[in-house]
CSV table of C-alpha atoms in Angstrom, one decimal:
chain,number,residue,atom,x,y,z
O,1,ASP,CA,-9.5,-54.1,2.5
O,2,TYR,CA,-6.5,-56.4,2.2
O,3,ARG,CA,-5.2,-58.5,5.1
O,4,LEU,CA,-1.4,-59.0,4.9
O,5,ALA,CA,-1.5,-61.4,7.9
O,6,ALA,CA,-3.7,-62.1,10.9
O,7,ASN,CA,-2.5,-58.9,12.7
O,8,HIS,CA,-1.9,-56.6,9.7
O,9,LYS,CA,-4.6,-55.0,7.5
O,10,LEU,CA,-4.6,-52.4,4.8
O,11,SER,CA,-7.6,-50.4,3.6
O,12,TRP,CA,-8.2,-48.0,0.7
O,13,TYR,CA,-11.2,-45.8,0.3
O,14,ASN,CA,-12.1,-43.6,-2.6
O,15,GLY,CA,-15.1,-41.4,-3.0
O,16,TYR,CA,-16.2,-39.0,-5.7
O,17,MET,CA,-19.3,-36.8,-5.2
O,18,ILE,CA,-21.0,-34.3,-7.6
O,19,MET,CA,-23.7,-31.8,-6.8
O,20,GLN,CA,-25.2,-29.6,-9.5
O,21,GLU,CA,-27.8,-27.0,-8.9
O,22,THR,CA,-29.7,-24.8,-11.4
O,23,GLN,CA,-31.7,-21.9,-10.0
O,24,VAL,CA,-34.1,-19.4,-11.5
O,25,ARG,CA,-35.7,-17.0,-9.1
O,26,GLU,CA,-38.1,-14.2,-10.1
O,27,VAL,CA,-39.7,-11.7,-7.7
O,28,ALA,CA,-41.8,-8.7,-8.5
O,29,ASP,CA,-44.3,-6.2,-7.1
O,30,GLU,CA,-45.8,-2.9,-8.5
O,31,LYS,CA,-42.5,-0.9,-7.9
O,32,SER,CA,-39.7,-3.3,-8.7
O,33,GLY,CA,-38.6,-6.8,-9.6
O,34,SER,CA,-35.6,-9.0,-10.4
O,35,LEU,CA,-34.7,-12.2,-12.0
O,36,ARG,CA,-31.7,-14.3,-10.9
O,37,GLU,CA,-30.3,-17.2,-13.0
O,38,LYS,CA,-27.6,-19.3,-11.3
O,39,PHE,CA,-25.8,-22.6,-12.0
O,40,THR,CA,-23.5,-24.2,-9.3
O,41,ASP,CA,-21.2,-27.2,-9.9
O,42,GLN,CA,-19.6,-28.7,-6.8
O,43,ARG,CA,-17.3,-31.8,-6.8
O,44,ILE,CA,-15.4,-33.5,-4.0
O,45,TYR,CA,-12.8,-36.3,-4.4
O,46,ASN,CA,-11.3,-38.2,-1.4
O,47,SER,CA,-8.8,-41.0,-1.3
O,48,THR,CA,-7.8,-42.5,2.1
O,49,VAL,CA,-5.2,-45.3,2.7
O,50,MET,CA,-5.2,-46.9,6.2
O,51,GLY,CA,-3.1,-49.5,8.0
O,52,GLU,CA,-3.8,-51.4,11.2
O,53,HIS,CA,-0.9,-53.5,12.7
O,54,ARG,CA,-0.7,-55.5,15.9
O,55,PHE,CA,2.6,-56.8,17.5
O,56,LEU,CA,3.8,-58.8,20.5
O,57,GLY,CA,1.9,-61.3,22.7
O,58,GLY,CA,-1.7,-60.3,23.3
O,59,ASN,CA,-1.4,-57.6,20.7
O,60,ALA,CA,0.3,-55.4,23.4
O,61,LEU,CA,1.7,-53.1,20.7
O,62,SER,CA,-0.5,-51.5,18.0
O,63,VAL,CA,0.3,-49.1,15.2
O,64,ASN,CA,-2.4,-47.4,13.2
O,65,TRP,CA,-1.7,-44.9,10.4
O,66,LYS,CA,-3.7,-43.1,7.7
O,67,GLY,CA,-3.0,-41.0,4.6
O,68,VAL,CA,-5.7,-38.7,3.2
O,69,TYR,CA,-5.9,-36.7,0.0
O,70,SER,CA,-9.0,-34.5,-0.7
O,71,LYS,CA,-9.8,-32.1,-3.5
O,72,ALA,CA,-13.0,-30.0,-3.6
O,73,TYR,CA,-14.3,-27.6,-6.3
O,74,SER,CA,-17.1,-25.1,-6.4
O,75,GLU,CA,-17.9,-23.2,-9.6
O,76,THR,CA,-20.6,-20.7,-10.4
O,77,PRO,CA,-19.6,-19.9,-14.0
O,78,ASP,CA,-22.1,-17.3,-14.8
O,79,GLN,CA,-24.7,-15.9,-12.3
O,80,ALA,CA,-27.0,-13.3,-13.9
O,81,GLN,CA,-29.4,-10.9,-12.3
O,82,PHE,CA,-31.8,-8.5,-14.1
O,83,ASN,CA,-33.4,-5.6,-12.2
O,84,MET,CA,-36.7,-4.0,-13.0
O,85,THR,CA,-38.4,-0.7,-12.1
O,86,GLY,CA,-42.1,-1.1,-12.5
O,87,ASN,CA,-42.6,-2.7,-15.9
O,88,HIS,CA,-39.4,-1.6,-17.5
O,89,VAL,CA,-35.7,-2.5,-17.1
O,90,ALA,CA,-33.9,-0.4,-14.5
O,91,ASN,CA,-32.1,2.4,-16.3
O,92,THR,CA,-28.9,2.0,-14.2
O,93,GLY,CA,-27.7,-1.1,-12.5
O,94,SER,CA,-29.9,-2.9,-14.9
O,95,ALA,CA,-28.1,-6.2,-14.6
O,96,THR,CA,-25.1,-7.9,-13.0
O,97,ARG,CA,-23.0,-10.9,-14.2
O,98,ARG,CA,-20.9,-12.8,-11.6
O,99,TRP,CA,-18.2,-15.5,-11.9
O,100,GLU,CA,-17.0,-17.4,-8.9
O,101,HIS,CA,-14.6,-20.3,-8.7
O,102,ASN,CA,-12.8,-21.8,-5.7
O,103,SER,CA,-11.0,-25.1,-4.9
O,104,ASP,CA,-9.5,-26.7,-1.8
O,105,ARG,CA,-6.7,-29.3,-1.8
O,106,ASP,CA,-5.9,-31.2,1.4
O,107,TRP,CA,-3.1,-33.6,2.2
O,108,ALA,CA,-3.0,-35.2,5.7
O,109,GLY,CA,-1.2,-38.0,7.5
O,110,TYR,CA,-1.9,-39.5,10.9
O,111,MET,CA,-0.1,-42.1,13.1
O,112,ASP,CA,-1.0,-43.6,16.5
O,113,ILE,CA,1.1,-46.0,18.5
O,114,ALA,CA,-0.3,-47.7,21.6
O,115,TYR,CA,1.4,-50.1,24.2
O,116,LYS,CA,-0.2,-51.8,27.2
O,117,MET,CA,1.5,-53.6,30.2
O,118,ASP,CA,0.7,-54.4,33.8
O,119,GLY,CA,-2.2,-51.9,34.2
O,120,TRP,CA,-0.5,-49.3,32.1
O,121,ASN,CA,-1.6,-48.0,28.7
O,122,PHE,CA,0.7,-45.7,26.8
O,123,SER,CA,-0.1,-44.0,23.5
O,124,ALA,CA,1.6,-41.5,21.3
O,125,GLY,CA,1.2,-40.2,17.8
O,126,GLY,CA,1.1,-37.3,15.5
O,127,MET,CA,-0.5,-35.7,12.4
O,128,TYR,CA,0.4,-33.3,9.7
O,129,ARG,CA,-2.0,-31.5,7.3
O,130,ASP,CA,-1.3,-29.2,4.4
O,131,LYS,CA,-4.4,-27.4,3.1
O,132,ARG,CA,-4.4,-24.9,0.1
O,133,ARG,CA,-7.3,-22.8,-1.2
O,134,GLU,CA,-7.7,-20.9,-4.4
O,135,SER,CA,-10.5,-18.4,-4.9
O,136,PHE,CA,-11.6,-16.3,-7.9
O,137,PHE,CA,-14.3,-13.7,-8.1
O,138,ASN,CA,-15.4,-11.2,-10.7
O,139,GLU,CA,-18.6,-9.2,-11.3
O,140,TYR,CA,-19.7,-6.8,-14.0
O,141,THR,CA,-22.5,-4.3,-13.7
O,142,PHE,CA,-24.6,-3.4,-16.8
O,143,ASP,CA,-26.7,-0.3,-17.6
O,144,SER,CA,-29.5,0.0,-20.1
O,145,THR,CA,-28.3,1.3,-23.5
O,146,THR,CA,-31.4,3.4,-23.9
O,147,GLY,CA,-31.1,5.1,-20.5
O,148,THR,CA,-33.8,7.3,-19.1
O,149,ALA,CA,-34.7,8.8,-22.5
O,150,ARG,CA,-36.4,5.5,-23.7
O,151,PRO,CA,-36.9,2.9,-21.0
O,152,GLN,CA,-37.1,-0.7,-22.2
O,153,TYR,CA,-40.7,-1.9,-21.4
O,154,ARG,CA,-41.5,-5.5,-20.9
O,155,HIS,CA,-43.8,-7.0,-23.6
O,156,GLU,CA,-43.2,-3.9,-25.7
O,157,ASP,CA,-39.5,-3.6,-26.3
O,158,TRP,CA,-38.6,-7.1,-25.2
O,159,ARG,CA,-40.2,-10.4,-24.2
O,160,ASN,CA,-37.2,-12.5,-23.3
O,161,TYR,CA,-34.4,-11.3,-21.0
O,162,SER,CA,-31.9,-12.1,-23.7
O,163,GLU,CA,-33.5,-9.3,-25.8
O,164,ILE,CA,-32.6,-6.5,-23.3
O,165,GLN,CA,-30.1,-4.1,-24.7
O,166,LEU,CA,-27.3,-3.6,-22.1
O,167,LYS,CA,-23.9,-2.0,-22.0
O,168,PRO,CA,-21.2,-3.0,-19.4
O,169,ARG,CA,-19.5,-0.5,-17.2
O,170,MET,CA,-15.8,-0.1,-17.9
O,171,TYR,CA,-14.4,-2.1,-15.0
O,172,GLY,CA,-15.4,-5.3,-13.3
O,173,ASN,CA,-14.7,-6.2,-9.7
O,174,ILE,CA,-11.5,-8.1,-10.1
O,175,GLY,CA,-10.0,-6.3,-7.1
O,176,ASP,CA,-12.5,-7.9,-4.7
O,177,PRO,CA,-10.7,-9.6,-1.7
O,178,LEU,CA,-12.4,-12.9,-2.7
O,179,ASN,CA,-9.5,-13.2,-5.2
O,180,TYR,CA,-6.9,-14.9,-3.1
O,181,ASP,CA,-4.7,-18.0,-2.4
O,182,ALA,CA,-4.5,-19.3,1.1
O,183,LEU,CA,-2.8,-22.0,3.0
O,184,GLU,CA,-2.9,-23.7,6.4
O,185,GLN,CA,-0.3,-26.2,7.7
O,186,VAL,CA,-0.9,-27.9,11.0
O,187,GLY,CA,1.5,-30.4,12.7
O,188,ALA,CA,0.8,-32.0,16.0
O,189,LEU,CA,2.2,-34.5,18.5
O,190,TYR,CA,0.7,-36.1,21.5
O,191,GLY,CA,1.6,-38.5,24.3
O,192,MET,CA,-0.7,-40.1,26.9
O,193,ALA,CA,-0.5,-42.5,29.8
O,194,LYS,CA,-3.3,-44.3,31.6
O,195,TYR,CA,-2.9,-46.4,34.8
O,196,THR,CA,-5.6,-48.4,36.5
O,197,ILE,CA,-5.2,-50.0,39.9
O,198,GLY,CA,-8.1,-51.1,42.1
O,199,ARG,CA,-10.8,-48.4,42.1
O,200,TRP,CA,-8.4,-45.8,40.7
O,201,ASN,CA,-8.0,-44.7,37.1
O,202,VAL,CA,-5.5,-42.0,36.3
O,203,THR,CA,-5.0,-40.5,32.8
O,204,ALA,CA,-2.5,-37.8,31.9
O,205,GLY,CA,-1.3,-36.4,28.5
O,206,VAL,CA,-0.2,-33.5,26.5
O,207,ARG,CA,-0.7,-32.4,22.9
O,208,ALA,CA,1.4,-29.8,21.1
O,209,GLU,CA,0.3,-28.2,17.8
O,210,HIS,CA,2.1,-25.9,15.4
O,211,THR,CA,0.0,-23.9,13.0
O,212,ARG,CA,1.0,-21.8,10.0
O,213,GLN,CA,-1.6,-19.8,8.1
O,214,GLY,CA,-1.1,-17.4,5.2
O,215,TYR,CA,-2.8,-15.7,2.3
O,216,THR,CA,-2.0,-13.8,-0.9
O,217,LEU,CA,-4.4,-11.4,-2.4
O,218,LEU,CA,-4.2,-11.6,-6.2
O,219,PHE,CA,-5.3,-8.0,-7.0
O,220,PRO,CA,-4.9,-6.0,-3.8
O,221,ARG,CA,-6.4,-2.5,-3.4
O,222,ASP,CA,-4.6,-0.3,-0.8
O,223,VAL,CA,-4.1,-3.3,1.6
O,224,ASP,CA,-1.3,-5.7,2.3
O,225,ALA,CA,-1.0,-8.2,-0.5
O,226,GLU,CA,0.2,-11.0,1.8
O,227,GLY,CA,-0.2,-12.0,5.4
O,228,GLU,CA,1.0,-14.9,7.6
O,229,GLN,CA,0.9,-16.1,11.2
O,230,ARG,CA,2.6,-18.9,13.0
O,231,TYR,CA,2.0,-20.1,16.5
O,232,TRP,CA,2.2,-23.0,19.0
O,233,ASP,CA,-0.4,-24.5,21.3
O,234,VAL,CA,0.5,-26.8,24.1
O,235,LEU,CA,-2.5,-28.5,25.6
O,236,PRO,CA,-2.0,-30.6,28.8
O,237,SER,CA,-4.8,-32.6,30.4
O,238,ALA,CA,-5.2,-34.9,33.5
O,239,HIS,CA,-8.1,-37.0,34.7
O,240,VAL,CA,-8.5,-38.9,37.9
O,241,LYS,CA,-11.5,-41.3,38.5
O,242,TYR,CA,-12.4,-43.2,41.6
O,243,ALA,CA,-15.1,-45.8,41.8
O,244,VAL,CA,-16.9,-45.2,45.0
O,245,HIS,CA,-19.3,-48.1,44.4
O,246,LYS,CA,-20.7,-49.9,41.4
O,247,ASN,CA,-23.3,-47.2,40.7
O,248,GLY,CA,-21.2,-44.1,41.5
O,249,THR,CA,-17.8,-42.6,40.6
O,250,LEU,CA,-15.9,-39.4,41.4
O,251,HIS,CA,-14.1,-37.4,38.7
O,252,LEU,CA,-11.4,-34.8,38.9
O,253,SER,CA,-10.2,-33.2,35.6
O,254,TYR,CA,-7.9,-30.5,34.3
O,255,ASN,CA,-7.4,-29.6,30.7
O,256,ARG,CA,-6.4,-26.7,28.6
O,257,SER,CA,-8.0,-26.2,25.2
């Protein structure tokens, strides 16, 4: 934090988080079995700058703002699964290898302004957020090179999974819909007024949001490669509160969400 003056403060937060997971899972019974090996690397970075400002006598006017940048990654560079039939490698669909990567980037800005006078409290503000996502997925299926003529038996033909003889099928799964770029942009404004007199408290406001969402498939298969939608939401609200006595109040509310 850095205080420019008695009524003005700046703050800057940074965070970097890492989570890594290694997984080996083997299941088996008399008829079938499988082994899955998986490594996942996830990273998140966030940087937030904030400002708090107070003006006029009694801090009647306040301005708060915030700028946020975030970036998140998730990568599974090589997930392997081996399939067994009894005590030998499955002749078809013997193994799969999968690659998955995705990332999210987020820019956002927020501002709130508040002013109070003679029982009135006014506030207004807005925000804008731009979020982008990139996703990649591919998977290959492998068959046993020896086929049904000579199954590969465990402890006879191989002891380690790396010794299994496999051949990949001709094509992977690059056309999966998990290969895409996507975006979401949201802008919003709001205004609110609050008045207190005697036992009465009245609050009314409105929030308007505009949203744009879209996607692009990187390798589409018989579907639209791109899609987009834009829409507005106008969300009014009003609240009336009356203090009947010190231990009881009446409320009347209307809102749209």
